[in-house]
Amino acid sequence: MRTRVSEALERSRGMICCRFCGRAIAQAGTPWKPAAALDEAPMRGAGGAVYSAGPEVLLRRFCCPGCGALLDCETALAGDPFLDDVIYE
């Protein structure tokens, strides 16, 4: 049975999967972000000229390692751990 968790993630047979391609990313009950493909970039200028974050603020984009679909985003300082995102069965 598949259960939609978000726009991009679903729970299926004890796994957290990409809703776009079905690729299993992590086991339910464990953090899934470390298993995703990660793209980090400085936030400076990300929101246009009026955005004023310093260069140390990053935008982290977590993508499906299978199809590259965007699964989630977060902002962080360089070296910060990922925000825990655990989806339970």
PDB file of N, CA and C in Angstrom:
ATOM      1  N   MET A   1       0.832  -1.174   0.000  1.00  0.00           N
ATOM      2  CA  MET A   1       0.000   0.000   0.000  1.00  0.00           C
ATOM      3  C   MET A   1       0.887   1.252   0.000  1.00  0.00           C
ATOM      4  N   ARG A   2       0.562   2.197  -0.853  1.00  0.00           N
ATOM      5  CA  ARG A   2       1.319   3.449  -0.940  1.00  0.00           C
ATOM      6  C   ARG A   2       0.551   4.549  -0.221  1.00  0.00           C
ATOM      7  N   THR A   3       1.281   5.329   0.564  1.00  0.00           N
ATOM      8  CA  THR A   3       0.695   6.442   1.283  1.00  0.00           C
ATOM      9  C   THR A   3       1.465   7.703   0.945  1.00  0.00           C
ATOM     10  N   ARG A   4       0.767   8.693   0.429  1.00  0.00           N
ATOM     11  CA  ARG A   4       1.409   9.971   0.102  1.00  0.00           C
ATOM     12  C   ARG A   4       1.812  10.669   1.392  1.00  0.00           C
ATOM     13  N   VAL A   5       3.059  11.120   1.439  1.00  0.00           N
ATOM     14  CA  VAL A   5       3.598  11.816   2.603  1.00  0.00           C
ATOM     15  C   VAL A   5       3.719  13.309   2.315  1.00  0.00           C
ATOM     16  N   SER A   6       4.110  13.633   1.101  1.00  0.00           N
ATOM     17  CA  SER A   6       4.243  15.028   0.668  1.00  0.00           C
ATOM     18  C   SER A   6       4.047  15.055  -0.843  1.00  0.00           C
ATOM     19  N   GLU A   7       4.242  16.188  -1.428  1.00  0.00           N
ATOM     20  CA  GLU A   7       4.127  16.304  -2.876  1.00  0.00           C
ATOM     21  C   GLU A   7       5.119  15.383  -3.587  1.00  0.00           C
ATOM     22  N   ALA A   8       6.258  15.130  -2.957  1.00  0.00           N
ATOM     23  CA  ALA A   8       7.324  14.386  -3.623  1.00  0.00           C
ATOM     24  C   ALA A   8       7.649  13.037  -2.996  1.00  0.00           C
ATOM     25  N   LEU A   9       7.140  12.744  -1.804  1.00  0.00           N
ATOM     26  CA  LEU A   9       7.501  11.505  -1.109  1.00  0.00           C
ATOM     27  C   LEU A   9       6.271  10.667  -0.798  1.00  0.00           C
ATOM     28  N   GLU A  10       6.490   9.346  -0.781  1.00  0.00           N
ATOM     29  CA  GLU A  10       5.444   8.427  -0.372  1.00  0.00           C
ATOM     30  C   GLU A  10       6.063   7.308   0.456  1.00  0.00           C
ATOM     31  N   ARG A  11       5.224   6.654   1.236  1.00  0.00           N
ATOM     32  CA  ARG A  11       5.628   5.509   2.037  1.00  0.00           C
ATOM     33  C   ARG A  11       5.081   4.269   1.341  1.00  0.00           C
ATOM     34  N   SER A  12       5.923   3.282   1.121  1.00  0.00           N
ATOM     35  CA  SER A  12       5.501   2.070   0.433  1.00  0.00           C
ATOM     36  C   SER A  12       6.295   0.880   0.960  1.00  0.00           C
ATOM     37  N   ARG A  13       5.612  -0.116   1.504  1.00  0.00           N
ATOM     38  CA  ARG A  13       6.235  -1.349   2.000  1.00  0.00           C
ATOM     39  C   ARG A  13       7.439  -1.084   2.907  1.00  0.00           C
ATOM     40  N   GLY A  14       7.285  -0.160   3.837  1.00  0.00           N
ATOM     41  CA  GLY A  14       8.339   0.113   4.809  1.00  0.00           C
ATOM     42  C   GLY A  14       9.459   0.999   4.322  1.00  0.00           C
ATOM     43  N   MET A  15       9.297   1.572   3.129  1.00  0.00           N
ATOM     44  CA  MET A  15      10.332   2.438   2.564  1.00  0.00           C
ATOM     45  C   MET A  15       9.761   3.824   2.280  1.00  0.00           C
ATOM     46  N   ILE A  16      10.630   4.819   2.302  1.00  0.00           N
ATOM     47  CA  ILE A  16      10.291   6.166   1.862  1.00  0.00           C
ATOM     48  C   ILE A  16      10.765   6.257   0.414  1.00  0.00           C
ATOM     49  N   CYS A  17       9.848   6.606  -0.497  1.00  0.00           N
ATOM     50  CA  CYS A  17      10.132   6.559  -1.933  1.00  0.00           C
ATOM     51  C   CYS A  17       9.807   7.889  -2.607  1.00  0.00           C
ATOM     52  N   CYS A  18      10.445   8.111  -3.736  1.00  0.00           N
ATOM     53  CA  CYS A  18      10.137   9.250  -4.593  1.00  0.00           C
ATOM     54  C   CYS A  18       8.791   8.990  -5.264  1.00  0.00           C
ATOM     55  N   ARG A  19       7.887   9.965  -5.220  1.00  0.00           N
ATOM     56  CA  ARG A  19       6.579   9.796  -5.862  1.00  0.00           C
ATOM     57  C   ARG A  19       6.674   9.895  -7.381  1.00  0.00           C
ATOM     58  N   PHE A  20       7.751  10.461  -7.899  1.00  0.00           N
ATOM     59  CA  PHE A  20       7.870  10.653  -9.337  1.00  0.00           C
ATOM     60  C   PHE A  20       8.378   9.410 -10.062  1.00  0.00           C
ATOM     61  N   CYS A  21       9.385   8.738  -9.493  1.00  0.00           N
ATOM     62  CA  CYS A  21       9.954   7.568 -10.176  1.00  0.00           C
ATOM     63  C   CYS A  21       9.819   6.284  -9.366  1.00  0.00           C
ATOM     64  N   GLY A  22       9.412   6.376  -8.088  1.00  0.00           N
ATOM     65  CA  GLY A  22       9.231   5.193  -7.254  1.00  0.00           C
ATOM     66  C   GLY A  22      10.487   4.687  -6.580  1.00  0.00           C
ATOM     67  N   ARG A  23      11.609   5.354  -6.781  1.00  0.00           N
ATOM     68  CA  ARG A  23      12.877   4.897  -6.191  1.00  0.00           C
ATOM     69  C   ARG A  23      12.806   4.935  -4.667  1.00  0.00           C
ATOM     70  N   ALA A  24      13.208   3.850  -4.032  1.00  0.00           N
ATOM     71  CA  ALA A  24      13.309   3.795  -2.577  1.00  0.00           C
ATOM     72  C   ALA A  24      14.506   4.634  -2.145  1.00  0.00           C
ATOM     73  N   ILE A  25      14.271   5.505  -1.163  1.00  0.00           N
ATOM     74  CA  ILE A  25      15.332   6.407  -0.713  1.00  0.00           C
ATOM     75  C   ILE A  25      15.880   5.978   0.644  1.00  0.00           C
ATOM     76  N   ALA A  26      14.987   5.620   1.565  1.00  0.00           N
ATOM     77  CA  ALA A  26      15.420   5.201   2.903  1.00  0.00           C
ATOM     78  C   ALA A  26      14.329   4.355   3.536  1.00  0.00           C
ATOM     79  N   GLN A  27      14.709   3.628   4.540  1.00  0.00           N
ATOM     80  CA  GLN A  27      13.761   2.831   5.290  1.00  0.00           C
ATOM     81  C   GLN A  27      12.890   3.755   6.142  1.00  0.00           C
ATOM     82  N   ALA A  28      11.601   3.479   6.221  1.00  0.00           N
ATOM     83  CA  ALA A  28      10.714   4.259   7.095  1.00  0.00           C
ATOM     84  C   ALA A  28      11.247   4.191   8.528  1.00  0.00           C
ATOM     85  N   GLY A  29      11.133   5.285   9.254  1.00  0.00           N
ATOM     86  CA  GLY A  29      11.612   5.347  10.631  1.00  0.00           C
ATOM     87  C   GLY A  29      13.060   5.782  10.761  1.00  0.00           C
ATOM     88  N   THR A  30      13.723   6.047   9.622  1.00  0.00           N
ATOM     89  CA  THR A  30      15.104   6.538   9.646  1.00  0.00           C
ATOM     90  C   THR A  30      15.153   7.861   8.880  1.00  0.00           C
ATOM     91  N   PRO A  31      16.121   8.733   9.173  1.00  0.00           N
ATOM     92  CA  PRO A  31      16.239   9.979   8.408  1.00  0.00           C
ATOM     93  C   PRO A  31      16.512   9.670   6.929  1.00  0.00           C
ATOM     94  N   TRP A  32      15.750  10.275   6.030  1.00  0.00           N
ATOM     95  CA  TRP A  32      15.911   9.991   4.597  1.00  0.00           C
ATOM     96  C   TRP A  32      16.839  10.983   3.902  1.00  0.00           C
ATOM     97  N   LYS A  33      17.028  12.175   4.457  1.00  0.00           N
ATOM     98  CA  LYS A  33      17.825  13.192   3.764  1.00  0.00           C
ATOM     99  C   LYS A  33      19.260  12.775   3.481  1.00  0.00           C
ATOM    100  N   PRO A  34      19.959  12.065   4.378  1.00  0.00           N
ATOM    101  CA  PRO A  34      21.326  11.646   4.056  1.00  0.00           C
ATOM    102  C   PRO A  34      21.416  10.736   2.828  1.00  0.00           C
ATOM    103  N   ALA A  35      20.327  10.066   2.459  1.00  0.00           N
ATOM    104  CA  ALA A  35      20.342   9.167   1.300  1.00  0.00           C
ATOM    105  C   ALA A  35      19.952   9.870   0.002  1.00  0.00           C
ATOM    106  N   ALA A  36      19.495  11.110   0.103  1.00  0.00           N
ATOM    107  CA  ALA A  36      19.099  11.873  -1.090  1.00  0.00           C
ATOM    108  C   ALA A  36      20.327  12.516  -1.727  1.00  0.00           C
ATOM    109  N   ALA A  37      20.186  12.888  -2.988  1.00  0.00           N
ATOM    110  CA  ALA A  37      21.239  13.664  -3.651  1.00  0.00           C
ATOM    111  C   ALA A  37      21.144  15.096  -3.130  1.00  0.00           C
ATOM    112  N   LEU A  38      22.260  15.691  -2.748  1.00  0.00           N
ATOM    113  CA  LEU A  38      22.280  17.011  -2.127  1.00  0.00           C
ATOM    114  C   LEU A  38      22.910  18.041  -3.049  1.00  0.00           C
ATOM    115  N   ASP A  39      22.249  19.183  -3.147  1.00  0.00           N
ATOM    116  CA  ASP A  39      22.796  20.338  -3.864  1.00  0.00           C
ATOM    117  C   ASP A  39      22.760  21.511  -2.891  1.00  0.00           C
ATOM    118  N   GLU A  40      23.912  22.112  -2.616  1.00  0.00           N
ATOM    119  CA  GLU A  40      23.983  23.265  -1.723  1.00  0.00           C
ATOM    120  C   GLU A  40      24.479  24.481  -2.495  1.00  0.00           C
ATOM    121  N   ALA A  41      23.884  25.624  -2.201  1.00  0.00           N
ATOM    122  CA  ALA A  41      24.310  26.871  -2.838  1.00  0.00           C
ATOM    123  C   ALA A  41      24.081  28.019  -1.860  1.00  0.00           C
ATOM    124  N   PRO A  42      24.920  29.063  -1.910  1.00  0.00           N
ATOM    125  CA  PRO A  42      24.697  30.217  -1.048  1.00  0.00           C
ATOM    126  C   PRO A  42      23.344  30.864  -1.334  1.00  0.00           C
ATOM    127  N   MET A  43      22.675  31.321  -0.287  1.00  0.00           N
ATOM    128  CA  MET A  43      21.376  31.975  -0.434  1.00  0.00           C
ATOM    129  C   MET A  43      21.502  33.397  -0.979  1.00  0.00           C
ATOM    130  N   ARG A  44      22.674  33.994  -0.868  1.00  0.00           N
ATOM    131  CA  ARG A  44      22.847  35.383  -1.292  1.00  0.00           C
ATOM    132  C   ARG A  44      22.341  35.565  -2.715  1.00  0.00           C
ATOM    133  N   GLY A  45      21.371  36.423  -2.879  1.00  0.00           N
ATOM    134  CA  GLY A  45      20.806  36.710  -4.183  1.00  0.00           C
ATOM    135  C   GLY A  45      19.761  35.731  -4.662  1.00  0.00           C
ATOM    136  N   ALA A  46      19.496  34.670  -3.889  1.00  0.00           N
ATOM    137  CA  ALA A  46      18.535  33.651  -4.331  1.00  0.00           C
ATOM    138  C   ALA A  46      17.129  34.215  -4.464  1.00  0.00           C
ATOM    139  N   GLY A  47      16.790  35.225  -3.675  1.00  0.00           N
ATOM    140  CA  GLY A  47      15.460  35.822  -3.725  1.00  0.00           C
ATOM    141  C   GLY A  47      15.442  37.138  -4.471  1.00  0.00           C
ATOM    142  N   GLY A  48      16.479  37.421  -5.226  1.00  0.00           N
ATOM    143  CA  GLY A  48      16.564  38.680  -5.953  1.00  0.00           C
ATOM    144  C   GLY A  48      17.417  39.687  -5.199  1.00  0.00           C
ATOM    145  N   ALA A  49      17.492  40.891  -5.723  1.00  0.00           N
ATOM    146  CA  ALA A  49      18.371  41.934  -5.177  1.00  0.00           C
ATOM    147  C   ALA A  49      18.014  42.321  -3.749  1.00  0.00           C
ATOM    148  N   VAL A  50      16.763  42.170  -3.353  1.00  0.00           N
ATOM    149  CA  VAL A  50      16.363  42.602  -2.012  1.00  0.00           C
ATOM    150  C   VAL A  50      16.738  41.596  -0.932  1.00  0.00           C
ATOM    151  N   TYR A  51      17.142  40.398  -1.304  1.00  0.00           N
ATOM    152  CA  TYR A  51      17.507  39.391  -0.314  1.00  0.00           C
ATOM    153  C   TYR A  51      18.867  39.736   0.279  1.00  0.00           C
ATOM    154  N   SER A  52      19.000  39.682   1.609  1.00  0.00           N
ATOM    155  CA  SER A  52      20.221  40.183   2.228  1.00  0.00           C
ATOM    156  C   SER A  52      20.946  39.169   3.116  1.00  0.00           C
ATOM    157  N   ALA A  53      20.766  37.886   2.914  1.00  0.00           N
ATOM    158  CA  ALA A  53      21.484  36.899   3.731  1.00  0.00           C
ATOM    159  C   ALA A  53      22.964  36.929   3.396  1.00  0.00           C
ATOM    160  N   GLY A  54      23.775  36.660   4.392  1.00  0.00           N
ATOM    161  CA  GLY A  54      25.210  36.611   4.175  1.00  0.00           C
ATOM    162  C   GLY A  54      25.613  35.356   3.413  1.00  0.00           C
ATOM    163  N   PRO A  55      26.845  35.308   2.952  1.00  0.00           N
ATOM    164  CA  PRO A  55      27.316  34.170   2.145  1.00  0.00           C
ATOM    165  C   PRO A  55      27.370  32.856   2.931  1.00  0.00           C
ATOM    166  N   GLU A  56      27.310  32.927   4.265  1.00  0.00           N
ATOM    167  CA  GLU A  56      27.377  31.705   5.063  1.00  0.00           C
ATOM    168  C   GLU A  56      26.041  30.968   5.128  1.00  0.00           C
ATOM    169  N   VAL A  57      24.948  31.601   4.674  1.00  0.00           N
ATOM    170  CA  VAL A  57      23.632  30.959   4.681  1.00  0.00           C
ATOM    171  C   VAL A  57      23.458  30.180   3.375  1.00  0.00           C
ATOM    172  N   LEU A  58      23.157  28.890   3.506  1.00  0.00           N
ATOM    173  CA  LEU A  58      23.048  28.011   2.345  1.00  0.00           C
ATOM    174  C   LEU A  58      21.604  27.576   2.098  1.00  0.00           C
ATOM    175  N   LEU A  59      21.293  27.336   0.848  1.00  0.00           N
ATOM    176  CA  LEU A  59      20.052  26.670   0.467  1.00  0.00           C
ATOM    177  C   LEU A  59      20.437  25.232   0.144  1.00  0.00           C
ATOM    178  N   ARG A  60      19.835  24.299   0.854  1.00  0.00           N
ATOM    179  CA  ARG A  60      20.074  22.879   0.606  1.00  0.00           C
ATOM    180  C   ARG A  60      18.869  22.322  -0.136  1.00  0.00           C
ATOM    181  N   ARG A  61      19.143  21.698  -1.259  1.00  0.00           N
ATOM    182  CA  ARG A  61      18.080  21.053  -2.035  1.00  0.00           C
ATOM    183  C   ARG A  61      18.342  19.551  -2.021  1.00  0.00           C
ATOM    184  N   PHE A  62      17.344  18.810  -1.551  1.00  0.00           N
ATOM    185  CA  PHE A  62      17.439  17.356  -1.481  1.00  0.00           C
ATOM    186  C   PHE A  62      16.657  16.783  -2.659  1.00  0.00           C
ATOM    187  N   CYS A  63      17.348  16.007  -3.492  1.00  0.00           N
ATOM    188  CA  CYS A  63      16.765  15.499  -4.732  1.00  0.00           C
ATOM    189  C   CYS A  63      16.794  13.975  -4.748  1.00  0.00           C
ATOM    190  N   CYS A  64      15.904  13.408  -5.546  1.00  0.00           N
ATOM    191  CA  CYS A  64      15.872  11.960  -5.727  1.00  0.00           C
ATOM    192  C   CYS A  64      17.151  11.528  -6.438  1.00  0.00           C
ATOM    193  N   PRO A  65      17.867  10.538  -5.904  1.00  0.00           N
ATOM    194  CA  PRO A  65      19.074  10.069  -6.578  1.00  0.00           C
ATOM    195  C   PRO A  65      18.770   9.290  -7.867  1.00  0.00           C
ATOM    196  N   GLY A  66      17.501   8.956  -8.081  1.00  0.00           N
ATOM    197  CA  GLY A  66      17.131   8.235  -9.288  1.00  0.00           C
ATOM    198  C   GLY A  66      16.771   9.141 -10.444  1.00  0.00           C
ATOM    199  N   CYS A  67      15.824  10.069 -10.198  1.00  0.00           N
ATOM    200  CA  CYS A  67      15.326  10.906 -11.298  1.00  0.00           C
ATOM    201  C   CYS A  67      15.676  12.389 -11.152  1.00  0.00           C
ATOM    202  N   GLY A  68      16.217  12.785 -10.005  1.00  0.00           N
ATOM    203  CA  GLY A  68      16.607  14.175  -9.802  1.00  0.00           C
ATOM    204  C   GLY A  68      15.482  15.093  -9.357  1.00  0.00           C
ATOM    205  N   ALA A  69      14.295  14.563  -9.101  1.00  0.00           N
ATOM    206  CA  ALA A  69      13.169  15.390  -8.658  1.00  0.00           C
ATOM    207  C   ALA A  69      13.487  16.041  -7.316  1.00  0.00           C
ATOM    208  N   LEU A  70      13.047  17.281  -7.152  1.00  0.00           N
ATOM    209  CA  LEU A  70      13.239  17.987  -5.890  1.00  0.00           C
ATOM    210  C   LEU A  70      12.312  17.391  -4.836  1.00  0.00           C
ATOM    211  N   LEU A  71      12.892  16.943  -3.724  1.00  0.00           N
ATOM    212  CA  LEU A  71      12.124  16.318  -2.649  1.00  0.00           C
ATOM    213  C   LEU A  71      11.859  17.273  -1.498  1.00  0.00           C
ATOM    214  N   ASP A  72      12.808  18.140  -1.191  1.00  0.00           N
ATOM    215  CA  ASP A  72      12.665  19.071  -0.071  1.00  0.00           C
ATOM    216  C   ASP A  72      13.801  20.082  -0.127  1.00  0.00           C
ATOM    217  N   CYS A  73      13.626  21.194   0.587  1.00  0.00           N
ATOM    218  CA  CYS A  73      14.651  22.240   0.712  1.00  0.00           C
ATOM    219  C   CYS A  73      14.735  22.676   2.165  1.00  0.00           C
ATOM    220  N   GLU A  74      15.889  23.196   2.536  1.00  0.00           N
ATOM    221  CA  GLU A  74      16.050  23.819   3.846  1.00  0.00           C
ATOM    222  C   GLU A  74      17.171  24.846   3.764  1.00  0.00           C
ATOM    223  N   THR A  75      17.150  25.799   4.660  1.00  0.00           N
ATOM    224  CA  THR A  75      18.257  26.748   4.773  1.00  0.00           C
ATOM    225  C   THR A  75      19.086  26.364   5.991  1.00  0.00           C
ATOM    226  N   ALA A  76      20.375  26.617   5.918  1.00  0.00           N
ATOM    227  CA  ALA A  76      21.275  26.234   7.001  1.00  0.00           C
ATOM    228  C   ALA A  76      22.556  27.038   6.900  1.00  0.00           C
ATOM    229  N   LEU A  77      23.315  27.025   7.970  1.00  0.00           N
ATOM    230  CA  LEU A  77      24.672  27.555   7.945  1.00  0.00           C
ATOM    231  C   LEU A  77      25.606  26.420   7.544  1.00  0.00           C
ATOM    232  N   ALA A  78      26.692  26.750   6.897  1.00  0.00           N
ATOM    233  CA  ALA A  78      27.664  25.738   6.490  1.00  0.00           C
ATOM    234  C   ALA A  78      28.065  24.903   7.697  1.00  0.00           C
ATOM    235  N   GLY A  79      28.065  23.599   7.540  1.00  0.00           N
ATOM    236  CA  GLY A  79      28.450  22.686   8.616  1.00  0.00           C
ATOM    237  C   GLY A  79      27.318  22.266   9.528  1.00  0.00           C
ATOM    238  N   ASP A  80      26.150  22.917   9.440  1.00  0.00           N
ATOM    239  CA  ASP A  80      25.008  22.508  10.258  1.00  0.00           C
ATOM    240  C   ASP A  80      24.538  21.120   9.833  1.00  0.00           C
ATOM    241  N   PRO A  81      24.079  20.319  10.792  1.00  0.00           N
ATOM    242  CA  PRO A  81      23.506  19.011  10.408  1.00  0.00           C
ATOM    243  C   PRO A  81      22.180  19.232   9.674  1.00  0.00           C
ATOM    244  N   PHE A  82      21.750  18.222   8.948  1.00  0.00           N
ATOM    245  CA  PHE A  82      20.456  18.286   8.278  1.00  0.00           C
ATOM    246  C   PHE A  82      19.354  18.355   9.329  1.00  0.00           C
ATOM    247  N   LEU A  83      18.265  19.030   9.004  1.00  0.00           N
ATOM    248  CA  LEU A  83      17.081  18.969   9.858  1.00  0.00           C
ATOM    249  C   LEU A  83      16.567  17.543   9.791  1.00  0.00           C
ATOM    250  N   ASP A  84      16.352  16.929  10.936  1.00  0.00           N
ATOM    251  CA  ASP A  84      15.857  15.559  10.943  1.00  0.00           C
ATOM    252  C   ASP A  84      14.488  15.495  10.300  1.00  0.00           C
ATOM    253  N   ASP A  85      14.330  14.590   9.392  1.00  0.00           N
ATOM    254  CA  ASP A  85      13.049  14.371   8.726  1.00  0.00           C
ATOM    255  C   ASP A  85      12.842  12.871   8.676  1.00  0.00           C
ATOM    256  N   VAL A  86      12.119  12.374   9.674  1.00  0.00           N
ATOM    257  CA  VAL A  86      11.883  10.938   9.793  1.00  0.00           C
ATOM    258  C   VAL A  86      10.402  10.688   9.546  1.00  0.00           C
ATOM    259  N   ILE A  87      10.109   9.769   8.651  1.00  0.00           N
ATOM    260  CA  ILE A  87       8.739   9.402   8.331  1.00  0.00           C
ATOM    261  C   ILE A  87       8.537   7.978   8.813  1.00  0.00           C
ATOM    262  N   TYR A  88       7.585   7.797   9.713  1.00  0.00           N
ATOM    263  CA  TYR A  88       7.357   6.482  10.315  1.00  0.00           C
ATOM    264  C   TYR A  88       6.290   5.713   9.545  1.00  0.00           C
ATOM    265  N   GLU A  89       6.391   4.400   9.596  1.00  0.00           N
ATOM    266  CA  GLU A  89       5.436   3.511   8.943  1.00  0.00           C
ATOM    267  C   GLU A  89       4.126   3.548   9.667  1.00  0.00           C
TER     268      GLU A  89
END
